[in-house]
PDB file of C-alpha atoms in Angstrom:
ATOM      1  CA  UNK A   1      -4.597  -2.373  21.687  1.00  0.00           C
ATOM      2  CA  UNK A   2      -8.035  -0.810  23.015  1.00  0.00           C
ATOM      3  CA  UNK A   3      -9.811  -3.816  21.567  1.00  0.00           C
ATOM      4  CA  UNK A   4      -7.848  -6.378  23.180  1.00  0.00           C
ATOM      5  CA  UNK A   5      -7.748  -4.366  26.503  1.00  0.00           C
ATOM      6  CA  UNK A   6     -11.537  -4.126  26.490  1.00  0.00           C
ATOM      7  CA  UNK A   7     -11.785  -7.925  25.740  1.00  0.00           C
ATOM      8  CA  UNK A   8      -9.745  -8.929  28.612  1.00  0.00           C
ATOM      9  CA  UNK A   9     -11.589  -6.498  31.080  1.00  0.00           C
ATOM     10  CA  UNK A  10     -14.994  -7.595  29.755  1.00  0.00           C
ATOM     11  CA  UNK A  11     -15.720  -3.853  28.957  1.00  0.00           C
ATOM     12  CA  UNK A  12     -16.868  -1.879  26.100  1.00  0.00           C
ATOM     13  CA  UNK A  13     -14.229  -0.431  23.598  1.00  0.00           C
ATOM     14  CA  UNK A  14     -15.398   3.086  24.544  1.00  0.00           C
ATOM     15  CA  UNK A  15     -15.117   2.273  28.316  1.00  0.00           C
ATOM     16  CA  UNK A  16     -11.698   0.760  27.750  1.00  0.00           C
ATOM     17  CA  UNK A  17     -10.693   4.129  26.013  1.00  0.00           C
ATOM     18  CA  UNK A  18     -11.859   6.205  28.485  1.00  0.00           C
ATOM     19  CA  UNK A  19     -10.215   4.417  31.393  1.00  0.00           C
ATOM     20  CA  UNK A  20      -6.824   4.484  29.345  1.00  0.00           C
ATOM     21  CA  UNK A  21      -6.957   8.262  29.331  1.00  0.00           C
ATOM     22  CA  UNK A  22      -8.080   8.294  32.883  1.00  0.00           C
ATOM     23  CA  UNK A  23      -4.978   6.368  33.760  1.00  0.00           C
ATOM     24  CA  UNK A  24      -2.585   8.188  31.570  1.00  0.00           C
ATOM     25  CA  UNK A  25      -3.734  11.458  32.757  1.00  0.00           C
ATOM     26  CA  UNK A  26      -2.065  10.665  36.043  1.00  0.00           C
ATOM     27  CA  UNK A  27       1.667  10.539  35.135  1.00  0.00           C
ATOM     28  CA  UNK A  28       1.164  13.455  33.149  1.00  0.00           C
ATOM     29  CA  UNK A  29       0.745  15.247  36.427  1.00  0.00           C
ATOM     30  CA  UNK A  30       4.335  13.850  37.763  1.00  0.00           C
ATOM     31  CA  UNK A  31       7.112  16.251  36.125  1.00  0.00           C
ATOM     32  CA  UNK A  32      10.290  17.197  37.518  1.00  0.00           C
ATOM     33  CA  UNK A  33       9.884  20.267  39.562  1.00  0.00           C
ATOM     34  CA  UNK A  34      13.657  20.985  39.885  1.00  0.00           C
ATOM     35  CA  UNK A  35      16.562  20.512  37.015  1.00  0.00           C
ATOM     36  CA  UNK A  36      19.863  20.747  38.184  1.00  0.00           C
ATOM     37  CA  UNK A  37      23.542  20.788  37.058  1.00  0.00           C
ATOM     38  CA  UNK A  38      23.743  20.499  33.399  1.00  0.00           C
ATOM     39  CA  UNK A  39      20.313  20.962  31.841  1.00  0.00           C
ATOM     40  CA  UNK A  40      19.975  20.124  28.276  1.00  0.00           C
ATOM     41  CA  UNK A  41      16.893  21.713  26.377  1.00  0.00           C
ATOM     42  CA  UNK A  42      15.408  21.087  22.886  1.00  0.00           C
ATOM     43  CA  UNK A  43      12.253  20.757  21.381  1.00  0.00           C
ATOM     44  CA  UNK A  44      10.834  18.114  18.830  1.00  0.00           C
ATOM     45  CA  UNK A  45       7.938  17.939  16.662  1.00  0.00           C
ATOM     46  CA  UNK A  46       4.888  15.777  16.296  1.00  0.00           C
ATOM     47  CA  UNK A  47       2.415  15.821  13.621  1.00  0.00           C
ATOM     48  CA  UNK A  48      -0.900  17.581  14.369  1.00  0.00           C
ATOM     49  CA  UNK A  49      -3.432  15.058  14.365  1.00  0.00           C
ATOM     50  CA  UNK A  50      -7.098  14.868  15.190  1.00  0.00           C
ATOM     51  CA  UNK A  51      -7.309  11.265  15.251  1.00  0.00           C
ATOM     52  CA  UNK A  52     -10.789   9.893  16.414  1.00  0.00           C
ATOM     53  CA  UNK A  53     -12.549  13.153  16.197  1.00  0.00           C
ATOM     54  CA  UNK A  54     -15.869  12.879  14.265  1.00  0.00           C
ATOM     55  CA  UNK A  55     -15.503  16.721  13.153  1.00  0.00           C
ATOM     56  CA  UNK A  56     -12.434  18.194  11.920  1.00  0.00           C
ATOM     57  CA  UNK A  57     -11.402  21.548  12.330  1.00  0.00           C
ATOM     58  CA  UNK A  58      -9.723  21.548   8.902  1.00  0.00           C
ATOM     59  CA  UNK A  59      -9.579  19.616   5.357  1.00  0.00           C
ATOM     60  CA  UNK A  60      -8.542  16.186   5.672  1.00  0.00           C
ATOM     61  CA  UNK A  61      -4.860  15.506   4.443  1.00  0.00           C
ATOM     62  CA  UNK A  62      -4.340  12.963   1.989  1.00  0.00           C
ATOM     63  CA  UNK A  63      -2.050  10.450   3.430  1.00  0.00           C
ATOM     64  CA  UNK A  64       1.776  10.591   2.217  1.00  0.00           C
ATOM     65  CA  UNK A  65       0.993  13.706   0.108  1.00  0.00           C
ATOM     66  CA  UNK A  66       0.148  16.442   2.361  1.00  0.00           C
ATOM     67  CA  UNK A  67       2.101  19.558   3.368  1.00  0.00           C
ATOM     68  CA  UNK A  68       3.012  18.064   7.017  1.00  0.00           C
ATOM     69  CA  UNK A  69       4.897  15.430   5.033  1.00  0.00           C
ATOM     70  CA  UNK A  70       7.238  17.946   3.380  1.00  0.00           C
ATOM     71  CA  UNK A  71       7.968  20.831   5.536  1.00  0.00           C
ATOM     72  CA  UNK A  72       7.132  22.544   8.850  1.00  0.00           C
ATOM     73  CA  UNK A  73       4.207  24.228   7.759  1.00  0.00           C
ATOM     74  CA  UNK A  74       2.650  26.327  10.744  1.00  0.00           C
ATOM     75  CA  UNK A  75      -0.473  24.066  12.054  1.00  0.00           C
ATOM     76  CA  UNK A  76       0.880  20.929  10.592  1.00  0.00           C
ATOM     77  CA  UNK A  77       3.049  20.308  13.528  1.00  0.00           C
ATOM     78  CA  UNK A  78       2.972  20.395  17.345  1.00  0.00           C
ATOM     79  CA  UNK A  79       6.210  21.273  19.491  1.00  0.00           C
ATOM     80  CA  UNK A  80       7.170  19.629  22.402  1.00  0.00           C
ATOM     81  CA  UNK A  81       9.739  21.095  24.578  1.00  0.00           C
ATOM     82  CA  UNK A  82      11.772  18.720  26.603  1.00  0.00           C
ATOM     83  CA  UNK A  83      14.172  19.641  29.377  1.00  0.00           C
ATOM     84  CA  UNK A  84      16.360  17.177  30.806  1.00  0.00           C
ATOM     85  CA  UNK A  85      19.268  16.918  33.364  1.00  0.00           C
ATOM     86  CA  UNK A  86      22.261  14.620  33.708  1.00  0.00           C
ATOM     87  CA  UNK A  87      20.090  13.043  36.825  1.00  0.00           C
ATOM     88  CA  UNK A  88      17.544  12.168  34.428  1.00  0.00           C
ATOM     89  CA  UNK A  89      15.020  14.273  35.463  1.00  0.00           C
ATOM     90  CA  UNK A  90      12.708  15.426  32.876  1.00  0.00           C
ATOM     91  CA  UNK A  91      10.436  18.484  32.221  1.00  0.00           C
ATOM     92  CA  UNK A  92       8.321  18.392  29.130  1.00  0.00           C
ATOM     93  CA  UNK A  93       5.138  20.588  27.710  1.00  0.00           C
ATOM     94  CA  UNK A  94       3.553  20.812  24.532  1.00  0.00           C
ATOM     95  CA  UNK A  95       3.780  24.353  23.059  1.00  0.00           C
ATOM     96  CA  UNK A  96       1.450  26.776  21.539  1.00  0.00           C
ATOM     97  CA  UNK A  97       4.555  29.260  21.092  1.00  0.00           C
ATOM     98  CA  UNK A  98       8.183  28.957  21.988  1.00  0.00           C
ATOM     99  CA  UNK A  99       8.893  32.654  22.490  1.00  0.00           C
ATOM    100  CA  UNK A 100      11.118  33.952  25.281  1.00  0.00           C
ATOM    101  CA  UNK A 101       8.057  34.803  27.727  1.00  0.00           C
ATOM    102  CA  UNK A 102       6.678  31.452  27.349  1.00  0.00           C
ATOM    103  CA  UNK A 103       9.660  29.712  27.810  1.00  0.00           C
ATOM    104  CA  UNK A 104      10.474  31.725  30.988  1.00  0.00           C
ATOM    105  CA  UNK A 105       7.212  30.901  32.338  1.00  0.00           C
ATOM    106  CA  UNK A 106       7.603  27.223  31.908  1.00  0.00           C
ATOM    107  CA  UNK A 107      11.325  26.804  33.127  1.00  0.00           C
ATOM    108  CA  UNK A 108      12.262  29.705  35.101  1.00  0.00           C
ATOM    109  CA  UNK A 109      11.164  28.098  38.526  1.00  0.00           C
ATOM    110  CA  UNK A 110      12.265  24.573  37.289  1.00  0.00           C
ATOM    111  CA  UNK A 111      16.028  25.066  36.792  1.00  0.00           C
ATOM    112  CA  UNK A 112      18.006  25.381  40.102  1.00  0.00           C
ATOM    113  CA  UNK A 113      20.550  28.058  40.913  1.00  0.00           C
ATOM    114  CA  UNK A 114      24.129  27.825  39.081  1.00  0.00           C
ATOM    115  CA  UNK A 115      23.053  25.504  36.512  1.00  0.00           C
ATOM    116  CA  UNK A 116      24.653  25.094  32.594  1.00  0.00           C
ATOM    117  CA  UNK A 117      21.712  25.295  30.400  1.00  0.00           C
ATOM    118  CA  UNK A 118      22.984  23.708  27.087  1.00  0.00           C
ATOM    119  CA  UNK A 119      20.727  24.033  23.792  1.00  0.00           C
ATOM    120  CA  UNK A 120      20.915  24.783  20.021  1.00  0.00           C
ATOM    121  CA  UNK A 121      21.192  28.440  18.750  1.00  0.00           C
ATOM    122  CA  UNK A 122      17.336  29.210  18.932  1.00  0.00           C
ATOM    123  CA  UNK A 123      17.029  32.606  19.801  1.00  0.00           C
ATOM    124  CA  UNK A 124      14.434  32.118  22.413  1.00  0.00           C
ATOM    125  CA  UNK A 125      16.800  30.149  24.338  1.00  0.00           C
ATOM    126  CA  UNK A 126      19.544  32.693  24.245  1.00  0.00           C
ATOM    127  CA  UNK A 127      17.395  35.566  25.658  1.00  0.00           C
ATOM    128  CA  UNK A 128      15.673  33.080  28.229  1.00  0.00           C
ATOM    129  CA  UNK A 129      19.100  32.125  29.909  1.00  0.00           C
ATOM    130  CA  UNK A 130      20.187  35.742  29.573  1.00  0.00           C
ATOM    131  CA  UNK A 131      17.091  36.885  31.620  1.00  0.00           C
ATOM    132  CA  UNK A 132      17.719  34.109  34.015  1.00  0.00           C
ATOM    133  CA  UNK A 133      21.307  34.982  34.207  1.00  0.00           C
ATOM    134  CA  UNK A 134      22.366  31.263  33.918  1.00  0.00           C
ATOM    135  CA  UNK A 135      25.491  29.922  32.044  1.00  0.00           C
ATOM    136  CA  UNK A 136      24.429  29.059  28.499  1.00  0.00           C
ATOM    137  CA  UNK A 137      26.440  26.552  26.379  1.00  0.00           C
ATOM    138  CA  UNK A 138      25.039  26.816  22.540  1.00  0.00           C
ATOM    139  CA  UNK A 139      25.822  23.794  20.439  1.00  0.00           C
ATOM    140  CA  UNK A 140      25.777  24.314  16.377  1.00  0.00           C
ATOM    141  CA  UNK A 141      25.146  20.778  14.965  1.00  0.00           C
ATOM    142  CA  UNK A 142      25.376  22.647  11.383  1.00  0.00           C
ATOM    143  CA  UNK A 143      28.600  24.030  11.912  1.00  0.00           C
ATOM    144  CA  UNK A 144      30.031  20.523  13.439  1.00  0.00           C
ATOM    145  CA  UNK A 145      29.747  22.012  17.073  1.00  0.00           C
ATOM    146  CA  UNK A 146      28.032  18.971  18.934  1.00  0.00           C
ATOM    147  CA  UNK A 147      30.118  18.956  22.372  1.00  0.00           C
ATOM    148  CA  UNK A 148      32.035  21.743  24.099  1.00  0.00           C
ATOM    149  CA  UNK A 149      34.757  21.034  26.627  1.00  0.00           C
ATOM    150  CA  UNK A 150      33.935  17.122  26.314  1.00  0.00           C
ATOM    151  CA  UNK A 151      30.789  17.424  28.460  1.00  0.00           C
ATOM    152  CA  UNK A 152      28.227  20.109  27.331  1.00  0.00           C
ATOM    153  CA  UNK A 153      26.016  18.849  24.667  1.00  0.00           C
ATOM    154  CA  UNK A 154      22.503  18.184  23.638  1.00  0.00           C
ATOM    155  CA  UNK A 155      22.939  14.119  23.075  1.00  0.00           C
ATOM    156  CA  UNK A 156      20.880  13.050  26.331  1.00  0.00           C
ATOM    157  CA  UNK A 157      17.814  14.947  25.527  1.00  0.00           C
ATOM    158  CA  UNK A 158      17.899  14.181  21.772  1.00  0.00           C
ATOM    159  CA  UNK A 159      18.472  10.848  22.306  1.00  0.00           C
ATOM    160  CA  UNK A 160      15.367  11.011  24.700  1.00  0.00           C
ATOM    161  CA  UNK A 161      13.338  12.502  21.539  1.00  0.00           C
ATOM    162  CA  UNK A 162      14.159   9.632  19.499  1.00  0.00           C
ATOM    163  CA  UNK A 163      12.915   7.156  22.234  1.00  0.00           C
ATOM    164  CA  UNK A 164       9.976   9.076  22.523  1.00  0.00           C
ATOM    165  CA  UNK A 165       8.943   9.118  18.844  1.00  0.00           C
ATOM    166  CA  UNK A 166       9.541   5.448  18.643  1.00  0.00           C
ATOM    167  CA  UNK A 167       7.081   4.741  21.414  1.00  0.00           C
ATOM    168  CA  UNK A 168       4.486   7.285  20.081  1.00  0.00           C
ATOM    169  CA  UNK A 169       4.827   5.772  16.419  1.00  0.00           C
ATOM    170  CA  UNK A 170       3.959   2.333  17.961  1.00  0.00           C
ATOM    171  CA  UNK A 171       0.423   3.676  18.547  1.00  0.00           C
ATOM    172  CA  UNK A 172       0.462   4.769  14.665  1.00  0.00           C
ATOM    173  CA  UNK A 173       0.234   8.366  15.911  1.00  0.00           C
ATOM    174  CA  UNK A 174      -1.847   9.859  18.864  1.00  0.00           C
ATOM    175  CA  UNK A 175      -4.600  12.587  18.712  1.00  0.00           C
ATOM    176  CA  UNK A 176      -2.793  15.911  19.434  1.00  0.00           C
ATOM    177  CA  UNK A 177      -5.394  16.423  22.560  1.00  0.00           C
ATOM    178  CA  UNK A 178      -4.101  13.278  24.292  1.00  0.00           C
ATOM    179  CA  UNK A 179      -0.255  13.676  23.429  1.00  0.00           C
ATOM    180  CA  UNK A 180       0.401  15.100  26.765  1.00  0.00           C
ATOM    181  CA  UNK A 181      -0.830  12.018  28.428  1.00  0.00           C
ATOM    182  CA  UNK A 182       1.382  10.037  26.367  1.00  0.00           C
ATOM    183  CA  UNK A 183       4.280  12.351  27.150  1.00  0.00           C
ATOM    184  CA  UNK A 184       3.524  11.483  31.072  1.00  0.00           C
ATOM    185  CA  UNK A 185       3.261   7.879  30.249  1.00  0.00           C
ATOM    186  CA  UNK A 186       6.251   7.767  28.377  1.00  0.00           C
ATOM    187  CA  UNK A 187       8.231   9.795  31.522  1.00  0.00           C
ATOM    188  CA  UNK A 188       6.930   7.068  33.835  1.00  0.00           C
ATOM    189  CA  UNK A 189       8.507   4.087  32.210  1.00  0.00           C
ATOM    190  CA  UNK A 190      11.813   6.197  31.478  1.00  0.00           C
ATOM    191  CA  UNK A 191      12.067   6.683  34.965  1.00  0.00           C
ATOM    192  CA  UNK A 192      11.381   3.072  36.174  1.00  0.00           C
ATOM    193  CA  UNK A 193      13.775   0.441  34.904  1.00  0.00           C
ATOM    194  CA  UNK A 194      11.401  -2.374  36.123  1.00  0.00           C
ATOM    195  CA  UNK A 195       7.860  -0.941  36.733  1.00  0.00           C
ATOM    196  CA  UNK A 196       5.375  -3.166  38.633  1.00  0.00           C
ATOM    197  CA  UNK A 197       1.980  -2.850  40.218  1.00  0.00           C
ATOM    198  CA  UNK A 198       3.720  -0.845  43.497  1.00  0.00           C
ATOM    199  CA  UNK A 199       5.432   1.701  41.392  1.00  0.00           C
ATOM    200  CA  UNK A 200       2.480   2.090  39.141  1.00  0.00           C
ATOM    201  CA  UNK A 201       0.077   2.737  41.926  1.00  0.00           C
TER     202      UNK A 201
END
C-alpha cells in the first residue's frame, strides 16, 4: 500500500505514489516482440475508472448499482487485448477500438511466420488472420467447441486473464490511465518465477 511504502521509505504519500508509477512504467515497455507457434488471442474487460482524479469526466456511479455492473455499456469498460504463445511470451494492449485495422496494426509485426492463431469467433480476428494469411482456429465455447484437434484452444490466455484480474482486484481497482503500467507489472512477475533485485533491475 502507498501509505505503508511511504512510511518505510520515509517519504511523503504523494512522492511514494509518483515513485510507484515511475517504476511501473518501466516493465510496461517490455512486451513480447515476436509470438510464434500456437498463438492464443482474446480480450478481457476492466471497468473504466477515474480513481484518484479530482475532476471526473462523467457522473459518479453509485456503488453496486450502476450500468457497469449489469452489462457492457460503452464507456463503462476498457478492453485489454492479450496475445500469448505457448512459450509464455505475452503481448497486451488497452484498446480504444477492436476493429480489424487496429488489431492488424498491433499484431501484424508481432506474429512470426507460419503460426496458428487460436481465438473465439470475433469477426475482427477472422478478418485480421485472413489479411495476414495465417492459419486460424476458431473456438466457440457457446457451442461446446473449446478444443480442436486436442491442441488448439484459448485456455492458456483465458487462465492468464483470470490471474490478471485477481491481481488487479487486489488493489481494489486501478485508474484506467494507469492500467497499462499494472499490465506490465503483471507480465514481469508472470515471466519470472523467483523475481529478485537482479531480475528487477
